[in-house]
Short mmCIF file of C-alpha atoms in Angstrom, two decimals:
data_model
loop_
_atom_site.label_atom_id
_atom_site.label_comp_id
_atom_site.label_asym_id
_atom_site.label_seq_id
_atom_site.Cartn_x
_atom_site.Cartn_y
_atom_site.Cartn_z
CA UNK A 1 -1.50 -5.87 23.90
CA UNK A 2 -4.44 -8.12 25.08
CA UNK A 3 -7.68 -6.40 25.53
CA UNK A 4 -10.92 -7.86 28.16
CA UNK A 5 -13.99 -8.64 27.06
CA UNK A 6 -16.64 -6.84 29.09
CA UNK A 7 -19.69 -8.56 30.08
CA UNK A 8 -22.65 -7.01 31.40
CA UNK A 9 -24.11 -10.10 33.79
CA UNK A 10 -28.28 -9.20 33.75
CA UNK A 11 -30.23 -11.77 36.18
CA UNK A 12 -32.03 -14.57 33.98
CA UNK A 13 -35.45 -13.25 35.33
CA UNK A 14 -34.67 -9.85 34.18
CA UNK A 15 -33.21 -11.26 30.49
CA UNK A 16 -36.53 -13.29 30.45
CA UNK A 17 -38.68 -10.58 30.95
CA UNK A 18 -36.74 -8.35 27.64
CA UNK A 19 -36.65 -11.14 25.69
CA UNK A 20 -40.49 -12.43 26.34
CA UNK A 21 -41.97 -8.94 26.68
CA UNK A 22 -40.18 -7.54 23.12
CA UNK A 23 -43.25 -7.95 21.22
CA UNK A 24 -44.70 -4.77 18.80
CA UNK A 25 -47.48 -2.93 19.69
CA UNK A 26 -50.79 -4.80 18.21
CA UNK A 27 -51.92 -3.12 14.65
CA UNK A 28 -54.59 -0.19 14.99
CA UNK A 29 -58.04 -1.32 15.33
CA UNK A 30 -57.44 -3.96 17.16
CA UNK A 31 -57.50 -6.53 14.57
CA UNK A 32 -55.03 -9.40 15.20
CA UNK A 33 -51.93 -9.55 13.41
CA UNK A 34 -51.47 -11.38 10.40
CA UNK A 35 -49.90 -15.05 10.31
CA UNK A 36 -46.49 -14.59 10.10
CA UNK A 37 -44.95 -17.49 8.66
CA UNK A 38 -42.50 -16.18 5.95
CA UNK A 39 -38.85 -18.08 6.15
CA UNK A 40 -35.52 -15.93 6.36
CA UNK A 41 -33.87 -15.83 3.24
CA UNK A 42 -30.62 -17.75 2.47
CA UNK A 43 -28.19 -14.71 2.50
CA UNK A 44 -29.78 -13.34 5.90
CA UNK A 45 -29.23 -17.25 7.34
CA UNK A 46 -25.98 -16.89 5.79
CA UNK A 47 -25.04 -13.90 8.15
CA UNK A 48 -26.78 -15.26 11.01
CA UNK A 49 -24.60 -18.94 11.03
CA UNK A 50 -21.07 -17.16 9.83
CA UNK A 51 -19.43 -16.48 13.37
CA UNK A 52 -19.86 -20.61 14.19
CA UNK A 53 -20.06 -22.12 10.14
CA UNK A 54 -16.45 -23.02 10.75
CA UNK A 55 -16.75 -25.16 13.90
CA UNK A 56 -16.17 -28.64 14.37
CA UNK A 57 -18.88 -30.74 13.69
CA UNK A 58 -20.39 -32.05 17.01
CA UNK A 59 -20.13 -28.58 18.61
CA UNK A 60 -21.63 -26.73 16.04
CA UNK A 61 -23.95 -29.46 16.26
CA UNK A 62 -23.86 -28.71 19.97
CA UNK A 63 -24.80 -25.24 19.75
CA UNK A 64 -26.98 -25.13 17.43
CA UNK A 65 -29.35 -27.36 20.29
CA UNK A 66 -28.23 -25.21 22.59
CA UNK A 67 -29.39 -22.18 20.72
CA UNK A 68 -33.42 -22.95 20.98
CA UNK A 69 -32.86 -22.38 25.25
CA UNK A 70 -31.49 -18.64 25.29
CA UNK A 71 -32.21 -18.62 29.37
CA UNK A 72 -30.20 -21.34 30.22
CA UNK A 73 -27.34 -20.22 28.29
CA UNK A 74 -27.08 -17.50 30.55
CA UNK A 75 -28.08 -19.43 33.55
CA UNK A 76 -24.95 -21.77 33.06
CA UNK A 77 -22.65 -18.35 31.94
CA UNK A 78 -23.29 -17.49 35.21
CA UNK A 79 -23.22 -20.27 37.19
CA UNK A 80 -19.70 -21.06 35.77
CA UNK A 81 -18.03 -17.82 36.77
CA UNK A 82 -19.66 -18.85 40.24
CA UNK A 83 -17.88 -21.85 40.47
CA UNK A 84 -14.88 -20.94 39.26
CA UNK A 85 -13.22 -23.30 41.10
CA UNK A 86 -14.73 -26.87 39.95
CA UNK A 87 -12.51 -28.32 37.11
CA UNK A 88 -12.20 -31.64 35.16
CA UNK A 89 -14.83 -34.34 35.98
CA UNK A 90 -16.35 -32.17 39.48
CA UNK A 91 -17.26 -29.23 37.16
CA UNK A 92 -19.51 -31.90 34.60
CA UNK A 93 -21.02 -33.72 37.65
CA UNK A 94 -21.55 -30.25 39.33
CA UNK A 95 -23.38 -29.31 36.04
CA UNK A 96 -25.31 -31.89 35.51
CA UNK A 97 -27.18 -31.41 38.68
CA UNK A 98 -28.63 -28.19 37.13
CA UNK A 99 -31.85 -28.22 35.69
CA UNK A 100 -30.76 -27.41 32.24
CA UNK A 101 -30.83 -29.32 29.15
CA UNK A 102 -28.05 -31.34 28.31
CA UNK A 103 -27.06 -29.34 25.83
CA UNK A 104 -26.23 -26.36 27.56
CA UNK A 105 -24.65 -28.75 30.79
CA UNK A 106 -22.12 -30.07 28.53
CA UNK A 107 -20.98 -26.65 27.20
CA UNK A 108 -19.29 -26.12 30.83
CA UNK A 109 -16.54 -27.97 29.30
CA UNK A 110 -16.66 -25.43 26.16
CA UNK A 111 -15.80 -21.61 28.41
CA UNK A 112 -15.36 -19.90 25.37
CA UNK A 113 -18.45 -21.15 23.23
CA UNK A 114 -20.42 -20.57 26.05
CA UNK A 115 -19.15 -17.08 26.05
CA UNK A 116 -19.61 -16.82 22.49
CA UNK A 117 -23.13 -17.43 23.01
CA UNK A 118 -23.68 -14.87 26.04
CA UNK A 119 -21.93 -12.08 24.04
CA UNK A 120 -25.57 -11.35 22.06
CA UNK A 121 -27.98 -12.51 23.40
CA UNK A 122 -30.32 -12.07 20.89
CA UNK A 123 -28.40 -13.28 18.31
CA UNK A 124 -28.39 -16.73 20.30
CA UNK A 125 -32.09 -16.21 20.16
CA UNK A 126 -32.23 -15.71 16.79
CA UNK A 127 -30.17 -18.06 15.85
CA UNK A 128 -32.39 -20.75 17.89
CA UNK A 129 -35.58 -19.23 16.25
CA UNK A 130 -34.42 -19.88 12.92
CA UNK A 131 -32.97 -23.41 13.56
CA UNK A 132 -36.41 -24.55 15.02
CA UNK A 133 -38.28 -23.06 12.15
CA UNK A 134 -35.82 -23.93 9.34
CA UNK A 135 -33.33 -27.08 10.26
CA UNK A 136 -32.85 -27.98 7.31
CA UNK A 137 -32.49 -24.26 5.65
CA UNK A 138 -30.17 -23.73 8.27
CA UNK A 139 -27.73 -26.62 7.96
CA UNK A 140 -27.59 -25.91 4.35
CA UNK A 141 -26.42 -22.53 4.97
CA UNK A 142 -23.28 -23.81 7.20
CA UNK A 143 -22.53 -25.90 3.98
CA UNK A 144 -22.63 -22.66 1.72
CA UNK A 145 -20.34 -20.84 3.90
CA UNK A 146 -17.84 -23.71 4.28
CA UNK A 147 -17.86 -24.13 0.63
CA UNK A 148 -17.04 -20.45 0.08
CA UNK A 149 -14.61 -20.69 2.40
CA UNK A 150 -13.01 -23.75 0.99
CA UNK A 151 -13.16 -22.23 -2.55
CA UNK A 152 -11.52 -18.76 -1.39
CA UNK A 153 -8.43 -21.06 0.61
CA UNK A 154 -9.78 -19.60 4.07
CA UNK A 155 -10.66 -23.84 5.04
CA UNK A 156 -7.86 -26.47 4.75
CA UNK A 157 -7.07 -29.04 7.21
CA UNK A 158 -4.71 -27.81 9.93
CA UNK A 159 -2.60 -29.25 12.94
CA UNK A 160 -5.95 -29.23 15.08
CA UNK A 161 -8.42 -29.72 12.59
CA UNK A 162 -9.47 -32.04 9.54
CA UNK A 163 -11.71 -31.18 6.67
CA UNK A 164 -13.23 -33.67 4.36
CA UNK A 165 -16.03 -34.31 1.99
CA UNK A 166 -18.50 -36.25 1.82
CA UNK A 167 -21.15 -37.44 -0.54
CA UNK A 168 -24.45 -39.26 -1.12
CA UNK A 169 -26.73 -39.43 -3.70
CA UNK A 170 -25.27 -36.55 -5.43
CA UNK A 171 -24.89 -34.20 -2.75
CA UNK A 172 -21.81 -33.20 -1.04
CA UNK A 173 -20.97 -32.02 2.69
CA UNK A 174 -17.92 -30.64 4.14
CA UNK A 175 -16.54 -32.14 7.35
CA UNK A 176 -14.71 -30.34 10.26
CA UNK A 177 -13.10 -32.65 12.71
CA UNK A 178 -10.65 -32.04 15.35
CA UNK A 179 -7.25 -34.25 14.24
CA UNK A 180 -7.26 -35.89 17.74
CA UNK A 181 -10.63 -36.88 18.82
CA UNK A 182 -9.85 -36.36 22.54
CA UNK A 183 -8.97 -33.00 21.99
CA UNK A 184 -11.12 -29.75 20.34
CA UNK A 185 -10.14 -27.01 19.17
CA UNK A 186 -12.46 -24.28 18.97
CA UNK A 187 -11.70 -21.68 15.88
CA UNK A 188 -11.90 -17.92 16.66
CA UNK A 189 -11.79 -16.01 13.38
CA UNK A 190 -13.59 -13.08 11.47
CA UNK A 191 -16.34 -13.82 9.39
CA UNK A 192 -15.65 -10.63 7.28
CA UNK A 193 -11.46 -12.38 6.70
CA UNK A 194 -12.98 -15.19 5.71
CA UNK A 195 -16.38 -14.07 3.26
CA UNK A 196 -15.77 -10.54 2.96
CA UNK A 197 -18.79 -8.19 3.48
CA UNK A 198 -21.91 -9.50 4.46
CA UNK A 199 -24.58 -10.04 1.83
CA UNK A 200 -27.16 -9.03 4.17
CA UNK A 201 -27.08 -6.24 6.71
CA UNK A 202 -24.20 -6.58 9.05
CA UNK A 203 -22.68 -9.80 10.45
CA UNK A 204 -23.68 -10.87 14.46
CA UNK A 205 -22.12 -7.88 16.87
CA UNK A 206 -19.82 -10.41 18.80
CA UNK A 207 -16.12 -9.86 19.69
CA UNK A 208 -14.08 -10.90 16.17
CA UNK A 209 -10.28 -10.83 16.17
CA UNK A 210 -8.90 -7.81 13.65
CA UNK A 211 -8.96 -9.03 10.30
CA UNK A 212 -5.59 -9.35 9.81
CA UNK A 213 -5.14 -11.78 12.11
CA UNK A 214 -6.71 -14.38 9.63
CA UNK A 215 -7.76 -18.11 11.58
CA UNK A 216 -6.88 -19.35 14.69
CA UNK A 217 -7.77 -21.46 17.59
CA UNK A 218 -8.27 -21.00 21.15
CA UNK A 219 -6.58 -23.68 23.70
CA UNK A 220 -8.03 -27.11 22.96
CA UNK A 221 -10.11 -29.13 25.05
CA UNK A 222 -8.99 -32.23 26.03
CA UNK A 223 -12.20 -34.30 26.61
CA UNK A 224 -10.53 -36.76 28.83
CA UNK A 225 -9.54 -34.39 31.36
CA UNK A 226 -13.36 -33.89 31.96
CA UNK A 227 -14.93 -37.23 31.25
CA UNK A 228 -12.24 -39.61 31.77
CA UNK A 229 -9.44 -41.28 30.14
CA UNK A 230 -10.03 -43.29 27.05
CA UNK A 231 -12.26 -40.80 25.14
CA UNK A 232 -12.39 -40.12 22.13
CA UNK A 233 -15.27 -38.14 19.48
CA UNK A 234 -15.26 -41.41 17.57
CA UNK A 235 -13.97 -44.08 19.50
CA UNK A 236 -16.08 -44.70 22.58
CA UNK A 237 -18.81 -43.67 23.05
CA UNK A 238 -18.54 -40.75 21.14
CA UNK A 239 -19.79 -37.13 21.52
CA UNK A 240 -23.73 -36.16 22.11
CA UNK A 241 -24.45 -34.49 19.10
CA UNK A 242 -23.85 -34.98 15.69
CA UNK A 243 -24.91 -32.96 11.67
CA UNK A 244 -27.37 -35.24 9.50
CA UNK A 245 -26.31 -32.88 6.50
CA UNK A 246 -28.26 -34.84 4.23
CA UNK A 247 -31.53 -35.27 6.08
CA UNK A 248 -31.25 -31.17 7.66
CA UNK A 249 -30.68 -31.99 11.17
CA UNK A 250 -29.42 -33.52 14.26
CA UNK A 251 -28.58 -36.81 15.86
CA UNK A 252 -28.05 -37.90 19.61
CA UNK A 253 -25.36 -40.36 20.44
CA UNK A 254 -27.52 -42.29 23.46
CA UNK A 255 -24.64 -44.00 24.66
CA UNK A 256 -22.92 -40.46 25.56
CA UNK A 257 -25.69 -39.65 27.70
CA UNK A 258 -26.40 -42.76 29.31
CA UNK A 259 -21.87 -43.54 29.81
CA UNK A 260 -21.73 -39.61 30.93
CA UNK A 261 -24.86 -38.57 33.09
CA UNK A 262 -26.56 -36.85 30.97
CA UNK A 263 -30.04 -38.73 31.51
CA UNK A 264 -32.13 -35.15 30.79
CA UNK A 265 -32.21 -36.00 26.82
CA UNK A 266 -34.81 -36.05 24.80
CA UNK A 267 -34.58 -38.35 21.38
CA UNK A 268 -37.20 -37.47 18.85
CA UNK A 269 -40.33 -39.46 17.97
CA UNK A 270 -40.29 -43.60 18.53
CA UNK A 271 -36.78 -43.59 20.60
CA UNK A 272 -34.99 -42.89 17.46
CA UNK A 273 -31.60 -40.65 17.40
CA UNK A 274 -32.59 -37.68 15.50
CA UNK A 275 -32.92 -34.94 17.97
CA UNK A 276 -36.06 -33.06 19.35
CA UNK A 277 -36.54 -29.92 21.48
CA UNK A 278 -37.52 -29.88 24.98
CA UNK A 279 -39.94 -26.87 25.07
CA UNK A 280 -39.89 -27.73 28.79
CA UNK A 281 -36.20 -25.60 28.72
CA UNK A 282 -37.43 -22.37 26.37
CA UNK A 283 -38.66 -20.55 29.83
CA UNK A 284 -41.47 -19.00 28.13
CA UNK A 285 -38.94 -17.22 25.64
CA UNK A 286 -41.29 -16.60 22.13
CA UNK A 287 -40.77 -18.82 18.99
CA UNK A 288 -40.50 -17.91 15.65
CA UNK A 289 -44.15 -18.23 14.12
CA UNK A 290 -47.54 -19.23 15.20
CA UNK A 291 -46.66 -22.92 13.48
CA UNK A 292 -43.50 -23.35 15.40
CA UNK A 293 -44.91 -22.15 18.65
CA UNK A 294 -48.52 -25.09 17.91
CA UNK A 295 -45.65 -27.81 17.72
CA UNK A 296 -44.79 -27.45 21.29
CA UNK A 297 -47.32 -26.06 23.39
CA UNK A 298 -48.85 -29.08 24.19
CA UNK A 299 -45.55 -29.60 26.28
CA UNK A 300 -44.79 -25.93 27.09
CA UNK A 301 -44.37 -26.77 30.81
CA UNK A 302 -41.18 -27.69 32.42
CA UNK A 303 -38.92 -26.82 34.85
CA UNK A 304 -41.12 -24.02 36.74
CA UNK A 305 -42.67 -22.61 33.70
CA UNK A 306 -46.37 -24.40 34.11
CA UNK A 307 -48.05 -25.59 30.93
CA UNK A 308 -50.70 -23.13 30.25
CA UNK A 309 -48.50 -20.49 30.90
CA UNK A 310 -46.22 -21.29 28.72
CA UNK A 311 -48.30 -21.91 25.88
CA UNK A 312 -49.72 -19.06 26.31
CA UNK A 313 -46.14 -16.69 26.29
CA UNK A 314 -45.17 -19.10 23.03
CA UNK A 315 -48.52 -18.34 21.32
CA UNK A 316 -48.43 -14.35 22.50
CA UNK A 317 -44.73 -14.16 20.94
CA UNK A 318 -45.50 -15.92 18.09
CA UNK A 319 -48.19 -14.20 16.98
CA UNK A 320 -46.21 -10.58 17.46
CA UNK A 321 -43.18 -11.18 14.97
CA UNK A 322 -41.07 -14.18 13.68
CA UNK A 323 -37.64 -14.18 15.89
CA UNK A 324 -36.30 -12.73 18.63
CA UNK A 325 -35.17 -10.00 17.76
CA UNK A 326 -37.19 -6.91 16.36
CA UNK A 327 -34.03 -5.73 14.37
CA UNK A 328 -33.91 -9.31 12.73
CA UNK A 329 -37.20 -8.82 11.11
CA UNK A 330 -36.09 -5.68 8.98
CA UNK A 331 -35.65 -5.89 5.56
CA UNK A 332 -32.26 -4.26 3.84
CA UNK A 333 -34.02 -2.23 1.50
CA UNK A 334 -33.49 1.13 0.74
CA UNK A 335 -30.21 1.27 2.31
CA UNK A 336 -27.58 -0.81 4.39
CA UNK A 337 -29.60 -1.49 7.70
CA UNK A 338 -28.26 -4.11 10.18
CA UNK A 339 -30.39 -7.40 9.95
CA UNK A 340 -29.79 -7.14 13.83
CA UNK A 341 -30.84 -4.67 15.73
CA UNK A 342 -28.20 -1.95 17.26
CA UNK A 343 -25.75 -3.50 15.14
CA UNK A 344 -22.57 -1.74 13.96
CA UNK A 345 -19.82 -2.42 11.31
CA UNK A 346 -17.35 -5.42 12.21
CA UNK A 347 -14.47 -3.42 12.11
CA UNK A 348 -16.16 -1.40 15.61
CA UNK A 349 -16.67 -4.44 17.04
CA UNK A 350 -13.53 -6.43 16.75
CA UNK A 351 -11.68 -7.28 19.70
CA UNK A 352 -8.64 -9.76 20.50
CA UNK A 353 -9.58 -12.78 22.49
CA UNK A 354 -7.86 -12.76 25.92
CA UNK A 355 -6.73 -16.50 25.12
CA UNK A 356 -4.34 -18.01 22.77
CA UNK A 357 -4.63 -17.08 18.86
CA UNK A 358 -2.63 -18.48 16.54
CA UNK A 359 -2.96 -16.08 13.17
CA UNK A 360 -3.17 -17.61 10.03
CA UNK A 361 -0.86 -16.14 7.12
CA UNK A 362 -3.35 -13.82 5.32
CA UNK A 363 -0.87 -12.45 2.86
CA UNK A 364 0.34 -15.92 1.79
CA UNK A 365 -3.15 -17.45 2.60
CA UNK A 366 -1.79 -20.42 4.27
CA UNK A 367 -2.38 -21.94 7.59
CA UNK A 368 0.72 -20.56 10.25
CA UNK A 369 1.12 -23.95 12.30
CA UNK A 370 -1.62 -24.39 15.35
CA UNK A 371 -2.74 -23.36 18.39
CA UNK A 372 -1.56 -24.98 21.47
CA UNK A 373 -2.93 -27.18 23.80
CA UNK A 374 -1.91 -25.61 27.34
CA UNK A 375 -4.21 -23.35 29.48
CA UNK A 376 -3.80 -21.16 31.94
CA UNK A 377 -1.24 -18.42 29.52
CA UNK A 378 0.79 -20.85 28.41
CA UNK A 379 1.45 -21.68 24.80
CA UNK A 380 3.17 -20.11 21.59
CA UNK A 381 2.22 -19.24 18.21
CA UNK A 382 2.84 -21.59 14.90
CA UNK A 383 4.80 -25.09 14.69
CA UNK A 384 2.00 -27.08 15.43
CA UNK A 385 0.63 -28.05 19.02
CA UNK A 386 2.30 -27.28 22.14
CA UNK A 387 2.24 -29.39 25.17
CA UNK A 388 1.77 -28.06 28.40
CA UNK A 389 -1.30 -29.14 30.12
CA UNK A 390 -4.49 -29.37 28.26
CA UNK A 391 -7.17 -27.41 30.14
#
């Protein structure tokens, strides 16, 4: 029996408020706090990544982007369920009329991920901190957890999904691509099946399918249903984001933003392709540190948040602790506290998806066939894709 997610839908100007205004008291005496520049440790980056180490390339890609503007993830959550009723190419042009970044306009196409995202909040806004302060940190730890999980048999290729290797100058990275390049598949799957405990604290509180259930996939996305026939991740023009696992960080595909729409990008220094954040879209939400926050408050303005103001929220949060989340900051020691805050065990916070999940063989520890391709409750379980109307 399927059980519903429950969402709690907060207005963004009462989210921005908690998540700008979540700052500890100032130490006694009123001297100002110290610098607080410290980086997260690799097994607490290792819990933070683990619900989305596993995803295709270009949408963890994607998300991670999306990650460093908390607000307008929930902005576009609920804009979607209010327009319910655009599909295919209206619901992209629709979205790119919003004032969001890119990155979080193209994840209309994504439901679930976008869900994924709104489930914690403040794990998005963690997770955004500690990209922006540690790219490179952060990409590595994707590749630690996908060579885990290729070393304990919990990654192979699959109907929906390749997995490759790659290497230069000594170093290797491991590649997830969807099979078809017009069509994603999104993997839902629990980190705890796949790594076992966490090293650190808990793992994020987001909904997890029971362990048992292994690996699967929600319905696949078929790109051409929203941007048009012919398309294809690498034929084309390709998808907007892309993993530089060697050099830590992003690239942007220009030619997807300038074929779809998408003319609200941002390339980083000179024109070139590697990525940069718009601080523009962070609606006054606090960065990590004090040295994060500098980078950007020269262009802390944006869309309604003027530039002093924003500066001055960046600075404030910056200066109080290192990521969004007070719970984040603890340290495990002493006994097995939650590196989030509120967190419980997994196993109290797993829930079945409402879509389509196609369970992996956990005794046997192989892959059981596929997801399916169809929306709208149609599909099957194992023997590969089924047909029936990509969504």
């Amino acid at each position: 029996m399927k059980r519903r997610m429950a969402f709690v839908v907060l207005p963004a100007v009462l989210l921005a408020s908690l998540l700008i205004g979540q700052q500890p008291p100032p130490p006694p005496g009123g001297a100002p706090p110290p610098e607080q520049t410290a980086t997260i440790p690799p097994q607490q980056l290792d819990d933070l990544v683990a619900p989305i180490a596993l995803y295709p390339d270009t949408l963890l890609s994607q998300m991670l982007v999306a990650s460093t503007y908390p607000l307008e993830i929930v902005e576009a959550q609920q804009w979607l369920r209010q327009n319910a009723n655009l599909k295919g190419q209206a619901l992209v042009n629709a979205a790119q009329k919003q004032n969001w970044d890119p990155s979080i306009q193209a994840l209309v196409v994504f439901p679930d991920v976008l869900a994924r995202l709104n489930q914690d909040i403040r794990w998005t806004t963690d997770l955004g901190n500690a990209f922006l302060a540690q790219q490179a940190d952060v990409m590595a730890a994707v590749q630690r957890l996908r060579s885990t999980a290729q070393a304990n048999g919990k990654l192979a290729p699959t109907p929906q999904q390749q997995v490759t290797t790659e290497t230069q100058n000594g170093q290797q990275a491991i590649q997830i691509q969807p099979v078809d390049p017009g069509v994603v598949y999104v993997p839902n799957y629990n980190p705890e099946w796949v790594w076992g405990p966490p090293a650190y604290g808990f793992y994020p509180p987001l909904f997890y399918p029971a362990i048992g259930l292994g690996f699967g996939f929600y319905p696949g996305i078929d790109l051409g249903f929203y941007f048009g026939g012919g398309w294809g991740l690498w034929g084309g023009f390709g998808w907007g984001w892309g993993p530089n696992w060697f050099g830590g960080g992003i690239f942007l595909n220009g030619g997807f933003f300038h074929r779809y729409g998408f003319n609200d990008f941002h390339p980083g220094f000179g024109g070139s392709n590697v990525w940069a954040h718009d601080p523009g879209h962070r609606l006054g939400v606090p960065y990590a540190n004090r040295a994060v926050a500098a980078r950007y408050q020269g262009a802390a303005g944006g869309r309604g948040v003027p530039a002093a103001r924003g500066a001055a929220q960046a600075s404030r949060g910056a200066a109080g602790q290192r990521f969004g989340s007070e719970g984040f900051e603890r340290q495990n020691s002493g006994g097995n506290r939650s590196a989030f805050s509120g967190v419980r065990p997994a196993p109290e916070t797993q829930m079945r998806s409402d879509h389509g999940f196609s369970s992996m063989d956990h005794a046997g520890g192989g892959f059981g066939g596929g997801g399916f391709r169809g929306g709208g409750g149609g599909g099957g379980f194992g023997g590969g894709g089924h047909g029936g109307g990509r969504r």
